Amino acid sequence: MQTLRELQRSFLGRLLQQPSDIADAICSTPEMSADARLDIYATGYRLRLMEALETDYPQLHAYLGDALFERLMNAYIDRYPSDTTSLRHYSRHMPQLLRTLPPFDAHPILRELEEIERGFNDSFDAGDAEPVDAAILGTIPPEDWPLLRLHFHPSLRILHHRRNAFAIWRALSDGETPPPVVDDPGTWVIWRRELVSRYRALSDFEAEAMAGALQGETFAVLCEALLQWFDAETVPAQAMQLLQNWLAEQMITAVTVAD
Amino acid sequence: MTRPFLGFGLGLRTDHYGYIEEHHPDVDWFEILTENYMVPGGKPLAHLDRIRADYPLVMHGVSLSIGSTDPLNEEYLRSLKALIERVQPQWVSDHLCWTSVDHTNSHDLLPLPYNETTIEHTAARIRQVQDYLGRQILIENLSSYVTYRNSEMSEWEFLGEIAQRADCLILLDINNIFVSAHNHYFDPLDYIDAIDIQRVMQFHLAGHSRSGPMLIDTHDHAVCDPVWALYRHALERFGAVSTMIERDDDIPPLPELRAELAIAERIAAEILTPAQLETGAVRCQGIA
């Protein structure tokens, strides 16, 4: 007689299409064999995981078309049994699969599209934090400015792309034919403002400053970084402009002074 | 024995957030799907807080995996407790099933063999969860499609014994009784008539579909007439029990579901007295 643990392992193995003797532990009836009864669960398992992947990647699905996306989903489900209690997080290994599975691995644009959709999904239900008002800048004593640290909304993430993935994603989202893949290096930011996810391109210097700020660099260090693009006289005004934009766009949720 | 009677509710679904917040429909309470709100923030929790301000809520989970032979998932339990703190639900439920083993999740409600070993194992885990949460939980009966050879009793004996040993409450899904009765050839009235009246805190109603000789618990149809007949029988036995309709696929506009809920109200009004149907008050359970 199987123990409960053996029975559960055997049942799950059947769902995962592994060798399993679970049918021996199930009663067959005249209308339906044990195997046919177990098929109800096995089919349901796959359909639920497919639905989770389709929910997370509507534009990757549109870009690949039904047949290729189904091939991708089947490979994903075979390789990654769910290790999460919520289907919301089931797709988290997709970047790894797109990097390694032929023929998808030969098309890096797919990884960039995946990153966009994952970025929006993660920003959608990232933690809450109240944005700070731009008026805070008027309250900071001059001697504190070099030591300022900016704290961004938990939903904010920066994406570095080498191709026109956002243009392709936007066309797909609008139901239009996507443009051909071209090299178009750029940096993008995704964040949530008033519960709605937003995105926009970042200039080179803004991307550098934002990445530094996200890593906890002080305002003085950000200004120093901007010297790559601006002369020393214009850096403070440029840095202030960036800060004001980020505050106006509700990206910043706290401004503190480093010890 | 007393138990609260919330009246007639619906499952809270994302499709209906806008309608509920704009129109404040006449629904006594909503049941939320616990895992949908185990997220750090954003829209799901913002809608939850707004709707919670206007309606009583109960929490209904699918991932407790109470019958699993894995250790209880502490991270899940911590999230569950945190969400309970936030929502302050009237009560919390999950299913009498297992969903995962070796930390691999089937995302399905898988049946357990009905025998003494499983009863002891599952009742002990329910007690552990109740101790951790500091409250009784409700466990719900499943729709199932297999019978294990090592089952030694009926499903209702299994459910009743676990509820008694764990001292937990029962969420009785009338549609699941109907579906399982069809799939496993038992009389659904035998099931209902065997359940301890005092442990039933909530009823689920739902639709199902047919696949070959089997009925499948799909929640994508309206409640069918035979399930309404069973509901009538259940009310006659259990008295006023908080009742809600679950709909998870082909979800119609909320007014359509509200109209379906009115059928439950009409049936209850035929069987129960106005005093029994008074919501908000803690009601005496006086049926023998």
mmCIF file of C-alpha atoms in Angstrom, chain A residues 83-86, chain B residues 63-65 68 70-80 100 103 105 125 129 132:
data_model
loop_
_atom_site.group_PDB
_atom_site.id
_atom_site.type_symbol
_atom_site.label_atom_id
_atom_site.label_comp_id
_atom_site.label_asym_id
_atom_site.label_seq_id
_atom_site.Cartn_x
_atom_site.Cartn_y
_atom_site.Cartn_z
ATOM 1 C CA ASP A 83 7.315 26.290 -7.721
ATOM 2 C CA THR A 84 5.052 29.139 -6.634
ATOM 3 C CA THR A 85 1.736 29.274 -4.805
ATOM 4 C CA SER A 86 0.439 31.950 -7.182
ATOM 5 C CA SER B 63 -3.051 27.263 -2.056
ATOM 6 C CA LEU B 64 -3.060 26.228 1.591
ATOM 7 C CA SER B 65 -2.547 22.628 0.436
ATOM 8 C CA SER B 68 -0.151 17.822 1.369
ATOM 9 C CA ASP B 70 5.034 18.721 2.454
ATOM 10 C CA PRO B 71 5.547 20.810 5.586
ATOM 11 C CA LEU B 72 3.080 23.692 5.835
ATOM 12 C CA ASN B 73 4.307 26.599 3.696
ATOM 13 C CA GLU B 74 5.376 29.161 6.301
ATOM 14 C CA GLU B 75 5.867 31.946 3.797
ATOM 15 C CA TYR B 76 2.327 31.417 2.500
ATOM 16 C CA LEU B 77 0.945 31.380 6.043
ATOM 17 C CA ARG B 78 2.736 34.638 6.873
ATOM 18 C CA SER B 79 1.242 36.293 3.761
ATOM 19 C CA LEU B 80 -2.166 34.875 4.657
ATOM 20 C CA SER B 100 1.469 20.612 -4.047
ATOM 21 C CA HIS B 103 7.210 22.155 -3.412
ATOM 22 C CA ASN B 105 2.364 23.219 -7.273
ATOM 23 C CA ARG B 125 -2.479 20.419 9.991
ATOM 24 C CA VAL B 129 -3.057 26.562 10.829
ATOM 25 C CA TYR B 132 -1.111 30.118 13.875
#
